[in-house]
Coordinates of C-alpha atoms in Angstrom, one line a residue:
M104 CA 0.0 0.0 0.1
K105 CA 2.7 1.8 1.0
T106 CA 4.6 1.9 -2.7
R107 CA 1.5 2.6 -4.3
L108 CA 0.6 5.6 -2.3
K109 CA 4.1 6.9 -3.1
A110 CA 4.0 6.4 -6.9
L111 CA 0.8 8.0 -7.1
C112 CA 2.0 10.3 -5.5
A113 CA 5.1 11.0 -7.3
S114 CA 2.8 10.9 -10.5
L115 CA 0.7 13.8 -9.7
T116 CA 3.6 16.1 -9.2
L117 CA 4.3 15.5 -12.6
V118 CA 0.1 16.8 -14.1
P119 CA 0.7 20.2 -15.3
M120 CA -1.7 22.6 -14.8
L121 CA -3.1 24.9 -17.9
A122 CA -1.5 27.7 -18.6
G123 CA -3.2 30.9 -18.1
A124 CA -4.9 32.9 -20.7
S125 CA -3.7 36.0 -20.4
L126 CA -0.2 35.0 -21.3
A127 CA 0.7 35.2 -25.3
P128 CA 1.4 31.9 -27.0
Y129 CA 5.1 30.5 -26.0
S130 CA 7.7 32.2 -28.0
P131 CA 10.5 29.7 -29.0
V132 CA 13.9 29.9 -27.5
T133 CA 16.5 30.0 -30.1
D134 CA 20.4 30.4 -31.2
A135 CA 19.9 33.9 -31.8
R136 CA 17.9 34.8 -29.1
L137 CA 20.6 33.9 -26.8
T138 CA 23.4 35.8 -28.5
K139 CA 21.7 38.6 -28.1
P140 CA 19.0 38.2 -25.6
E141 CA 16.3 40.6 -25.4
A142 CA 17.0 43.6 -22.7
G143 CA 13.2 42.6 -21.6
N144 CA 14.0 38.7 -20.8
W145 CA 16.5 37.0 -18.1
L146 CA 16.9 33.5 -20.7
M147 CA 19.6 31.7 -19.1
Y148 CA 21.6 31.5 -15.9
R149 CA 23.4 34.8 -16.2
G150 CA 21.0 36.5 -18.7
N151 CA 23.5 36.4 -21.3
Y152 CA 26.2 33.8 -22.7
E153 CA 29.3 36.0 -21.6
G154 CA 28.4 35.6 -17.9
W155 CA 28.0 39.0 -17.3
G156 CA 24.6 39.3 -15.2
Y157 CA 24.3 42.4 -16.3
S158 CA 20.5 43.9 -17.1
P159 CA 20.2 46.7 -20.1
L160 CA 17.1 47.6 -18.3
K161 CA 17.0 51.4 -16.9
Q162 CA 13.6 52.2 -15.5
I163 CA 14.6 51.5 -12.4
T164 CA 17.7 53.9 -11.6
N165 CA 20.4 54.9 -8.7
Q166 CA 17.8 58.0 -8.5
N167 CA 14.5 56.0 -8.3
V168 CA 14.9 52.6 -6.4
G169 CA 14.3 53.8 -3.4
K170 CA 10.9 53.8 -4.7
L171 CA 11.0 49.8 -5.3
V172 CA 8.0 47.9 -3.5
P173 CA 6.7 44.3 -4.0
A174 CA 4.6 43.6 -7.1
W175 CA 4.1 40.0 -5.8
S176 CA 5.8 36.8 -3.7
Y177 CA 5.3 33.2 -4.0
T178 CA 6.2 30.4 -1.5
T179 CA 7.8 27.7 -2.9
G180 CA 7.1 25.1 0.1
M181 CA 10.7 24.0 -0.1
T182 CA 13.7 25.1 2.2
E183 CA 17.4 24.7 2.0
G184 CA 19.3 26.6 0.1
H185 CA 17.0 28.9 -3.8
Q186 CA 19.8 29.8 -5.6
A187 CA 18.1 29.8 -9.0
P188 CA 17.5 32.7 -10.9
P189 CA 14.1 33.3 -12.2
I190 CA 14.2 33.1 -15.5
V191 CA 11.7 34.8 -17.8
N192 CA 10.9 34.8 -21.6
N193 CA 8.4 37.0 -23.1
G194 CA 6.2 37.0 -19.4
Y195 CA 6.7 33.3 -18.9
M196 CA 8.7 32.8 -15.4
Y197 CA 10.4 29.6 -14.2
V198 CA 12.1 29.1 -11.6
S199 CA 14.2 25.8 -9.9
T200 CA 13.8 25.0 -6.0
P201 CA 15.8 22.0 -4.6
N202 CA 14.1 18.9 -4.7
N203 CA 13.7 18.8 -8.3
Q204 CA 11.0 20.7 -8.8
V205 CA 10.4 23.7 -11.4
I206 CA 7.8 26.7 -11.1
A207 CA 6.3 28.2 -13.5
L208 CA 4.3 31.4 -13.0
E209 CA 3.3 34.4 -14.9
A210 CA 6.1 36.8 -14.5
A211 CA 4.1 39.9 -14.1
T212 CA 1.4 38.4 -11.6
G213 CA 3.0 35.9 -9.9
K214 CA 0.3 33.3 -10.9
E215 CA 1.1 29.9 -11.1
L216 CA 0.8 28.0 -14.2
W217 CA 2.1 24.5 -13.6
R218 CA 4.6 23.0 -11.1
Y219 CA 6.9 19.7 -12.2
K220 CA 8.5 17.7 -9.4
K221 CA 10.6 14.7 -9.9
T222 CA 11.0 12.6 -7.2
I223 CA 14.0 11.7 -5.3
P224 CA 14.9 8.2 -4.4
D225 CA 15.2 7.9 -0.7
E226 CA 18.2 6.4 -0.2
L227 CA 20.3 9.7 -2.0
M228 CA 22.0 11.3 0.2
Q229 CA 21.6 15.2 -0.9
L230 CA 24.8 16.9 0.0
H231 CA 24.4 20.1 -1.1
P232 CA 20.1 20.2 -1.7
T233 CA 20.0 23.4 -4.1
N234 CA 19.2 23.5 -7.7
R235 CA 20.8 26.5 -9.9
G236 CA 18.7 26.7 -12.1
V237 CA 17.0 25.8 -15.5
A238 CA 17.2 26.2 -19.3
L239 CA 15.5 27.3 -22.3
Y240 CA 15.7 26.2 -25.8
G241 CA 13.3 26.1 -28.4
D242 CA 9.8 25.1 -26.6
K243 CA 11.3 22.9 -24.4
L244 CA 12.7 23.6 -20.5
Y245 CA 15.7 21.3 -19.5
L246 CA 16.8 20.9 -15.8
A247 CA 19.2 18.8 -14.3
T248 CA 18.5 16.8 -11.6
T249 CA 20.1 15.4 -7.8
D250 CA 19.9 12.0 -8.6
A251 CA 22.0 12.7 -12.1
F252 CA 19.2 13.3 -14.6
L253 CA 18.9 15.2 -17.4
V254 CA 14.8 16.4 -18.0
A255 CA 13.1 18.3 -21.0
L256 CA 9.5 19.5 -20.3
D257 CA 7.1 21.2 -22.5
A258 CA 8.3 25.3 -21.5
A259 CA 4.5 26.0 -21.8
T260 CA 2.6 22.8 -20.3
G261 CA 5.0 21.4 -18.0
K262 CA 4.4 18.4 -19.3
E263 CA 7.4 15.9 -19.0
L264 CA 8.8 15.0 -22.7
W265 CA 11.7 12.8 -22.0
K266 CA 14.3 12.1 -19.1
V267 CA 17.7 10.5 -19.4
P268 CA 20.6 9.4 -16.7
V269 CA 23.9 11.1 -16.7
A270 CA 25.5 9.2 -14.6
D271 CA 24.7 6.8 -11.5
W272 CA 24.0 8.2 -8.4
K273 CA 24.8 5.3 -5.9
K274 CA 28.2 6.7 -7.2
G275 CA 28.3 9.5 -5.9
Y276 CA 27.2 11.5 -9.0
Y277 CA 24.4 14.7 -8.8
M278 CA 23.9 17.8 -10.6
T279 CA 23.3 20.8 -8.9
L280 CA 23.8 23.2 -11.9
A281 CA 21.9 25.1 -14.5
P282 CA 22.2 23.7 -17.8
L283 CA 23.9 25.2 -21.1
A284 CA 22.0 25.7 -24.4
A285 CA 23.7 26.0 -27.7
K286 CA 23.6 25.0 -30.8
G287 CA 21.5 22.2 -30.6
K288 CA 22.9 20.6 -27.5
I289 CA 21.8 21.3 -23.3
M290 CA 25.4 20.9 -21.5
V291 CA 25.9 19.7 -17.7
G292 CA 27.9 19.0 -15.8
S293 CA 28.6 16.7 -12.5
S294 CA 29.0 17.0 -9.1
G295 CA 30.3 15.0 -6.4
G296 CA 33.9 15.7 -5.4
E297 CA 33.4 14.8 -2.0
L298 CA 32.5 11.5 -2.8
G299 CA 35.4 10.2 -5.2
I300 CA 33.9 10.7 -8.3
R301 CA 35.4 11.8 -11.5
G302 CA 34.2 14.9 -12.9
F303 CA 32.7 15.3 -16.1
I304 CA 30.9 17.6 -18.6
A305 CA 29.0 16.1 -20.6
A306 CA 26.5 17.5 -24.2
F307 CA 23.0 15.8 -25.1
D308 CA 21.1 16.5 -28.1
A309 CA 18.1 19.0 -27.3
D310 CA 15.6 17.6 -29.1
S311 CA 15.9 13.4 -28.8
G312 CA 18.4 13.4 -25.8
K313 CA 20.7 11.7 -26.8
E314 CA 24.4 12.0 -25.5
A315 CA 26.3 13.9 -27.9
W316 CA 30.0 13.8 -26.0
R317 CA 31.4 13.6 -22.8
T318 CA 34.8 15.0 -21.7
Y319 CA 36.5 14.2 -18.1
T320 CA 37.6 17.1 -16.2
I321 CA 40.0 14.2 -14.7
A322 CA 42.4 13.3 -17.1
G323 CA 42.7 9.9 -17.2
P324 CA 45.3 7.1 -19.5
G325 CA 45.9 8.6 -23.3
E326 CA 44.3 11.7 -22.3
A327 CA 46.7 14.8 -22.1
G328 CA 47.4 15.2 -18.3
S329 CA 47.3 12.1 -17.3
E330 CA 51.2 12.0 -15.5
T331 CA 49.4 14.6 -13.1
W332 CA 48.0 11.9 -11.5
P333 CA 50.2 8.8 -10.3
G334 CA 48.4 5.1 -10.5
E335 CA 44.9 4.9 -10.5
T336 CA 44.4 8.2 -8.4
Y337 CA 42.1 9.6 -11.7
K338 CA 39.3 7.3 -10.9
T339 CA 38.3 9.4 -7.7
G340 CA 39.8 12.3 -8.5
G341 CA 36.8 15.0 -7.8
G342 CA 37.0 17.9 -10.6
S343 CA 32.8 18.8 -10.1
V344 CA 31.4 21.2 -12.3
W345 CA 28.9 23.4 -10.1
I346 CA 28.6 26.1 -12.3
T347 CA 26.6 26.8 -15.7
G348 CA 29.3 26.9 -18.6
T349 CA 29.9 30.9 -20.6
Y350 CA 30.1 30.3 -24.3
D351 CA 31.9 32.2 -27.0
S352 CA 29.2 32.3 -29.8
Q353 CA 31.7 33.6 -32.8
T354 CA 34.1 30.6 -31.5
N355 CA 31.9 27.7 -30.4
I356 CA 33.8 27.5 -27.3
A357 CA 32.0 27.0 -23.7
Y358 CA 34.5 27.9 -20.9
W359 CA 33.3 26.0 -17.2
G360 CA 35.5 26.0 -14.1
V361 CA 36.2 23.0 -12.5
G362 CA 36.0 22.0 -8.7
N363 CA 38.9 20.6 -6.6
A364 CA 40.8 17.4 -6.9
G365 CA 40.0 15.1 -4.5
P366 CA 40.7 13.9 -1.6
W367 CA 41.5 17.3 0.0
M368 CA 44.7 16.2 1.4
P369 CA 47.1 16.8 -1.9
D370 CA 49.9 14.3 -0.6
T371 CA 47.4 11.2 -1.4
R372 CA 47.6 12.5 -5.4
P373 CA 50.6 13.9 -5.5
G374 CA 51.4 16.0 -9.3
D375 CA 49.2 18.6 -11.0
N376 CA 45.9 16.8 -11.1
L377 CA 44.0 18.7 -13.9
Y378 CA 42.2 19.8 -15.0
A379 CA 41.1 20.4 -11.1
N380 CA 40.4 24.1 -10.3
S381 CA 41.2 25.3 -13.8
T382 CA 39.4 26.7 -16.5
I383 CA 38.6 24.6 -19.6
A384 CA 37.6 25.2 -23.4
L385 CA 35.3 23.4 -24.8
D386 CA 34.5 22.8 -28.6
V387 CA 31.0 22.6 -28.3
D388 CA 30.3 20.5 -31.7
T389 CA 32.9 18.2 -30.5
G390 CA 33.3 18.2 -26.4
K391 CA 36.9 18.3 -27.6
I392 CA 39.2 20.4 -25.3
K393 CA 41.0 23.3 -26.8
G394 CA 42.7 25.2 -23.9
H395 CA 42.9 25.3 -20.4
H396 CA 44.1 27.3 -17.3
Q397 CA 44.9 25.8 -13.7
Y398 CA 44.7 28.3 -11.2
H399 CA 46.4 26.4 -8.7
W400 CA 48.1 23.2 -8.7
N401 CA 47.3 20.1 -6.2
D402 CA 45.3 22.0 -4.2
A403 CA 45.2 21.7 -0.1
W404 CA 42.3 24.0 0.6
D405 CA 39.1 23.0 -0.9
W406 CA 39.3 25.9 -2.8
D407 CA 37.8 25.1 -6.4
E408 CA 37.6 27.0 -8.9
V409 CA 33.5 26.4 -9.9
S410 CA 32.3 29.4 -11.7
A411 CA 32.5 30.1 -14.9
P412 CA 34.5 33.1 -16.4
L413 CA 33.1 36.2 -17.7
L414 CA 33.8 36.8 -21.5
I415 CA 34.7 40.7 -21.7
D416 CA 36.5 42.2 -24.6
L417 CA 39.1 44.9 -22.5
E418 CA 41.9 46.4 -23.0
H419 CA 44.1 45.7 -19.4
K420 CA 47.3 48.0 -19.2
G421 CA 47.4 48.9 -22.2
K422 CA 45.9 46.1 -24.3
K423 CA 42.8 44.7 -25.6
F424 CA 42.0 41.3 -25.6
K425 CA 39.3 38.9 -25.5
S426 CA 39.2 37.9 -22.0
L427 CA 38.6 35.2 -19.4
V428 CA 37.8 37.4 -15.8
H429 CA 37.3 35.1 -13.0
A430 CA 37.4 35.5 -8.9
G431 CA 38.8 32.8 -7.7
R432 CA 38.2 30.6 -4.6
N433 CA 41.9 30.9 -4.4
G434 CA 42.1 35.3 -3.5
Y435 CA 42.9 36.0 -6.3
L436 CA 41.3 38.0 -9.9
W437 CA 42.5 36.5 -12.8
L438 CA 42.9 38.2 -16.1
L439 CA 42.9 35.4 -19.1
E440 CA 43.0 35.7 -22.6
R441 CA 40.9 33.3 -25.0
T442 CA 42.1 32.4 -28.4
Q443 CA 40.8 29.6 -30.8
D444 CA 43.4 27.2 -29.7
K445 CA 44.3 27.9 -26.3
V446 CA 43.7 30.2 -22.5
N447 CA 47.0 32.9 -21.6
Y448 CA 47.6 33.6 -19.1
V449 CA 47.8 37.6 -18.7
D450 CA 47.6 39.1 -15.5
A451 CA 46.4 38.1 -11.4
W452 CA 46.5 39.9 -8.2
P453 CA 45.2 38.9 -4.7
Y454 CA 41.4 40.7 -3.6
V455 CA 41.8 39.2 -0.5
T456 CA 44.0 38.1 2.7
Q457 CA 46.1 35.6 0.9
N458 CA 49.3 34.2 2.7
V459 CA 49.8 30.5 0.5
F460 CA 51.2 31.9 -2.5
T461 CA 54.2 33.5 -2.4
S462 CA 54.8 34.4 -6.3
L463 CA 52.6 34.0 -9.4
D464 CA 55.4 32.9 -12.7
P465 CA 55.0 36.0 -15.2
K466 CA 54.4 34.2 -18.0
T467 CA 52.2 31.2 -16.8
G468 CA 50.5 32.6 -13.9
R469 CA 51.3 29.2 -12.1
P470 CA 51.7 30.1 -8.4
T471 CA 54.6 29.1 -5.6
Y472 CA 53.3 28.4 -2.6
D473 CA 54.6 28.9 1.1
P474 CA 55.1 24.9 2.2
K475 CA 54.0 26.3 5.9
R476 CA 50.5 27.0 4.7
I477 CA 50.2 23.6 2.5
P478 CA 48.3 21.5 4.7
G479 CA 48.8 17.7 5.0
T480 CA 47.9 14.4 6.3
G481 CA 48.6 14.0 10.2
K482 CA 49.5 18.0 9.6
K483 CA 47.6 20.9 11.4
T484 CA 47.9 23.8 8.9
D485 CA 46.2 27.3 8.5
F486 CA 46.0 29.5 6.1
C487 CA 44.2 32.8 4.3
P488 CA 41.5 32.9 3.2
S489 CA 39.4 30.3 4.7
L490 CA 38.4 26.9 2.6
W491 CA 34.9 29.1 1.4
G492 CA 37.8 31.1 -0.6
G493 CA 37.6 34.8 -1.4
K494 CA 34.4 33.9 -3.1
D495 CA 32.6 30.9 -3.4
W496 CA 29.7 29.8 -6.1
P497 CA 28.2 33.2 -5.7
P498 CA 29.0 34.9 -9.5
E499 CA 30.2 37.9 -9.6
A500 CA 28.9 40.6 -12.4
Y501 CA 30.4 42.8 -14.7
N502 CA 28.3 46.7 -16.5
P503 CA 29.7 47.4 -19.8
Q504 CA 28.1 50.9 -19.2
T505 CA 30.5 51.9 -16.0
G506 CA 33.3 49.2 -16.8
L507 CA 33.4 47.5 -13.5
L508 CA 33.3 43.9 -12.3
Y509 CA 31.4 43.6 -9.3
I510 CA 33.0 40.8 -6.6
P511 CA 30.7 39.4 -3.6
A512 CA 33.8 38.7 -1.4
N513 CA 34.8 37.1 2.1
N514 CA 37.6 38.9 3.3
N515 CA 40.1 38.9 5.9
L516 CA 39.1 35.0 7.2
C517 CA 41.1 32.2 7.6
S518 CA 40.9 28.5 8.4
E519 CA 42.6 25.7 9.6
L520 CA 42.8 22.0 8.5
T521 CA 43.9 18.8 9.8
G522 CA 44.0 15.6 7.1
E523 CA 43.4 12.0 8.1
P524 CA 43.8 9.3 6.4
V525 CA 40.9 8.1 4.7
K526 CA 39.4 4.8 1.9
Y527 CA 37.4 5.4 -0.8
K528 CA 33.8 3.4 -0.8
A529 CA 31.7 4.1 -3.3
G530 CA 28.9 7.0 -3.1
S531 CA 30.5 8.1 1.4
L532 CA 32.3 10.7 1.6
Y533 CA 35.7 10.7 0.4
I534 CA 37.4 14.0 1.2
G535 CA 40.3 13.1 3.9
V536 CA 39.6 15.9 6.4
S537 CA 36.9 15.1 9.8
L538 CA 33.6 17.2 9.3
D539 CA 34.3 18.3 12.5
N540 CA 37.4 20.3 11.0
I541 CA 35.3 21.5 8.3
L542 CA 32.2 22.6 10.2
T543 CA 34.9 24.2 12.9
N544 CA 37.2 25.1 10.4
V545 CA 37.2 29.1 10.2
R546 CA 39.4 30.9 12.2
M547 CA 38.9 34.9 13.2
T548 CA 42.1 37.6 13.3
E549 CA 42.1 41.3 14.0
K550 CA 40.2 42.3 10.7
S551 CA 37.8 39.7 10.4
R552 CA 35.9 40.8 13.7
Q553 CA 35.6 44.3 12.4
H554 CA 34.3 42.9 8.9
I555 CA 33.8 40.0 6.8
G556 CA 31.9 39.9 4.2
E557 CA 32.3 42.5 0.9
V558 CA 31.1 43.9 -2.4
Q559 CA 34.5 44.9 -4.3
A560 CA 34.3 46.9 -7.5
W561 CA 37.5 46.6 -9.7
D562 CA 38.2 48.7 -12.8
L563 CA 39.8 45.4 -14.9
K564 CA 41.6 48.3 -17.1
T565 CA 43.7 49.4 -14.7
G566 CA 43.6 46.8 -11.9
K567 CA 42.4 48.7 -9.4
K568 CA 39.7 48.5 -7.0
V569 CA 37.1 51.4 -7.5
W570 CA 35.3 51.1 -3.8
T571 CA 33.8 48.8 -1.1
H572 CA 30.7 47.8 0.5
T573 CA 31.2 46.1 4.3
Y574 CA 29.3 43.6 6.1
P575 CA 30.2 42.6 9.3
E576 CA 30.2 38.5 8.8
M577 CA 29.8 36.6 5.7
N578 CA 28.3 37.6 2.0
W579 CA 27.0 34.8 0.1
G580 CA 24.6 36.7 -2.1
P581 CA 25.7 36.7 -6.1
L582 CA 25.3 39.6 -7.6
M583 CA 23.0 41.8 -10.6
T584 CA 23.8 44.6 -12.6
T585 CA 22.1 47.1 -14.1
A586 CA 21.9 50.0 -17.3
G587 CA 20.1 51.9 -14.5
N588 CA 23.6 52.1 -12.6
L589 CA 22.5 49.1 -9.9
V590 CA 24.4 46.3 -8.2
F591 CA 21.9 44.1 -6.6
G592 CA 22.4 41.6 -4.2
G593 CA 21.4 39.8 -0.5
G594 CA 23.6 37.3 1.3
T595 CA 23.6 38.6 4.5
N596 CA 22.6 36.7 7.4
D597 CA 20.1 39.3 8.2
R598 CA 17.9 38.5 5.6
M599 CA 18.3 42.1 3.7
F600 CA 18.3 42.2 -0.5
R601 CA 19.8 45.5 -1.3
A602 CA 20.5 47.8 -4.3
L603 CA 23.9 49.4 -4.2
D604 CA 24.8 52.8 -6.5
A605 CA 27.2 50.9 -9.6
K606 CA 29.7 53.9 -9.0
S607 CA 30.4 54.4 -5.8
G608 CA 29.0 51.5 -3.8
K609 CA 26.7 53.3 -1.6
V610 CA 23.4 51.4 -0.1
L611 CA 20.3 53.1 -2.1
W612 CA 18.0 50.5 -0.7
E613 CA 17.3 47.4 0.5
T614 CA 14.2 45.2 2.8
P615 CA 14.5 42.1 5.0
T616 CA 13.0 38.6 3.3
P617 CA 12.1 35.6 4.9
S618 CA 14.4 34.3 4.9
G619 CA 18.6 34.5 4.2
V620 CA 18.9 35.7 0.4
T621 CA 21.5 33.9 -2.1
G622 CA 19.4 33.5 -5.3
V623 CA 20.5 35.1 -8.1
P624 CA 18.6 37.5 -9.2
S625 CA 17.4 38.4 -12.0
S626 CA 15.5 41.5 -13.9
F627 CA 12.7 41.7 -16.8
E628 CA 10.2 43.5 -18.1
V629 CA 6.5 43.1 -19.3
D630 CA 4.3 46.0 -20.9
G631 CA 7.0 48.6 -20.4
E632 CA 7.2 47.8 -16.7
Q633 CA 11.0 46.8 -14.8
Y634 CA 10.9 43.9 -12.3
V635 CA 13.6 42.5 -10.2
A636 CA 13.3 38.7 -9.0
V637 CA 14.7 36.9 -6.5
Q638 CA 14.9 33.9 -4.8
S639 CA 15.2 34.4 -0.7
G640 CA 15.9 30.5 1.1
W641 CA 18.6 30.3 3.1
G642 CA 20.9 26.5 3.6
V643 CA 23.3 24.5 2.2
D644 CA 26.9 26.5 2.4
A645 CA 26.1 29.5 3.8
Q646 CA 24.3 27.8 6.6
R647 CA 27.0 25.0 6.8
M648 CA 29.5 28.5 6.8
Q649 CA 28.0 30.2 9.5
G650 CA 27.4 27.1 11.9
A651 CA 31.3 27.5 11.9
F652 CA 30.9 31.3 12.7
D653 CA 29.0 29.8 15.7
A654 CA 31.0 27.9 16.7
V655 CA 33.7 29.9 17.3
L656 CA 31.7 33.4 17.8
D657 CA 30.4 34.5 21.3
H658 CA 27.0 34.6 19.7
K659 CA 25.0 32.9 17.6
T660 CA 23.1 33.8 14.6
V661 CA 19.5 31.7 13.0
V662 CA 18.4 32.2 9.8
P663 CA 14.7 31.3 8.8
Q664 CA 15.0 28.6 6.3
G665 CA 12.1 28.7 3.7
G666 CA 12.1 29.6 -0.3
T667 CA 10.2 32.3 -1.5
I668 CA 10.6 33.8 -4.9
L669 CA 10.1 37.7 -4.6
V670 CA 9.5 40.2 -7.1
Y671 CA 9.8 44.2 -7.4
K672 CA 8.6 47.1 -9.3
L673 CA 8.5 50.8 -8.9
Q674 CA 5.9 52.1 -6.4
K675 CA 3.4 53.9 -9.0

């Protein structure tokens, strides 16, 4: 009886509701639209292929943002980390949440159109219970699930069209990212580096779901870079792909961030460990690796470089080039050059306190380490920035009007780790550091007791920081910037969502939300009216970092959980 009831409930969650009559027919999402998205829509994870997190809309400005008021809100019914952006296509809004759920709504009113939820196996351990968004392509919507499936839905009705297994969740594979759609392919990447997986990026035919190619992020026998992994360590080498790639439509190359190697202690896998902690460039037609840059080799600090680099044509210190820009978890801001056949190092400098790198090779950017700052098995080591990094997964943003890059940073914070022996068991943690150590790893400094969280603005042309806005404790807030001279973001444990002046960093507007904001903001337009949307819903690593703070501070902070979609507009 219990089994039949569970199956019935699961099937009911797949039944779509009919779309509202007030909406125009659904507009298919083409390659042309994704390459040059309309200002009034937010068609993908960061608004454009280049990863800018920038809205060209400017009805809401630094002059009137103080008049921003709620337009509508919607409770998702889920707890844990609500990190996905509201995706909008001509009045249709799509929001993904933890537990493999997608909700479709009228973007202007919040009326539910349909809801989809894929059942997660009871035995699956959700190490990161979140989902970072959906992809739109043609008349379909694509969801990468926690249990490692790629699902295609009819975007207008929510009907499940197909689902294909991407990997075996029983072996530790799962997915948290929004898929990347381009040239008839839907690309996804695997997470699970903490569970001894071998990471990969795979592409599937947008119509049929048939796999087109699979490229491993951990080099194996017969592949370039295999010599950087001793013995069979590549089989459990990690290299998670947590965040959606960026894409150069002119060269047909996608750029992906790759996470840290596994297990954590570097003495268990001597070598550079390619392509962990790297940006890799993939030919979208074939999956062939066209180039890479490794930000740090033989990682010891859990500094997985998960964010895909931003694609910006810029001038830096008198040189014009097509760049890749990445605010690294290792605490350095990196400028790279993208070409058809390789990735070149240009420049890098620390944007937060960093005491591990003693120098960078001026030609390659390869760092040299202070040996006293390298953790190992049976060795206690402290280092800065903390294992949460100068910036974790929350994405930075770029505004072409101001020419500034905005970084959600955590500064002045350090960690202490002690490695311990670990044996691999499929589907189990394979880290080499105790959970107690991870949950109490932060070490406060005199400066961190003054402030930790920051929003930084950098002039990439000069390499100079223009302004910094600080928060007392952590910042887990993805950023969005707009043509209205604004930067939006949350990320603090006071539950606020804020708008900052893009040129000065001054807080112009803020409002409390039901939970902490770790969602990616978006902006869209319906019937000539601009809206700003974000999910409130604290959890996952933001809460884990909060727990680490609670363990060392003389006060405790409770951030309530529960997801809410929040949409704002100007008061009339």
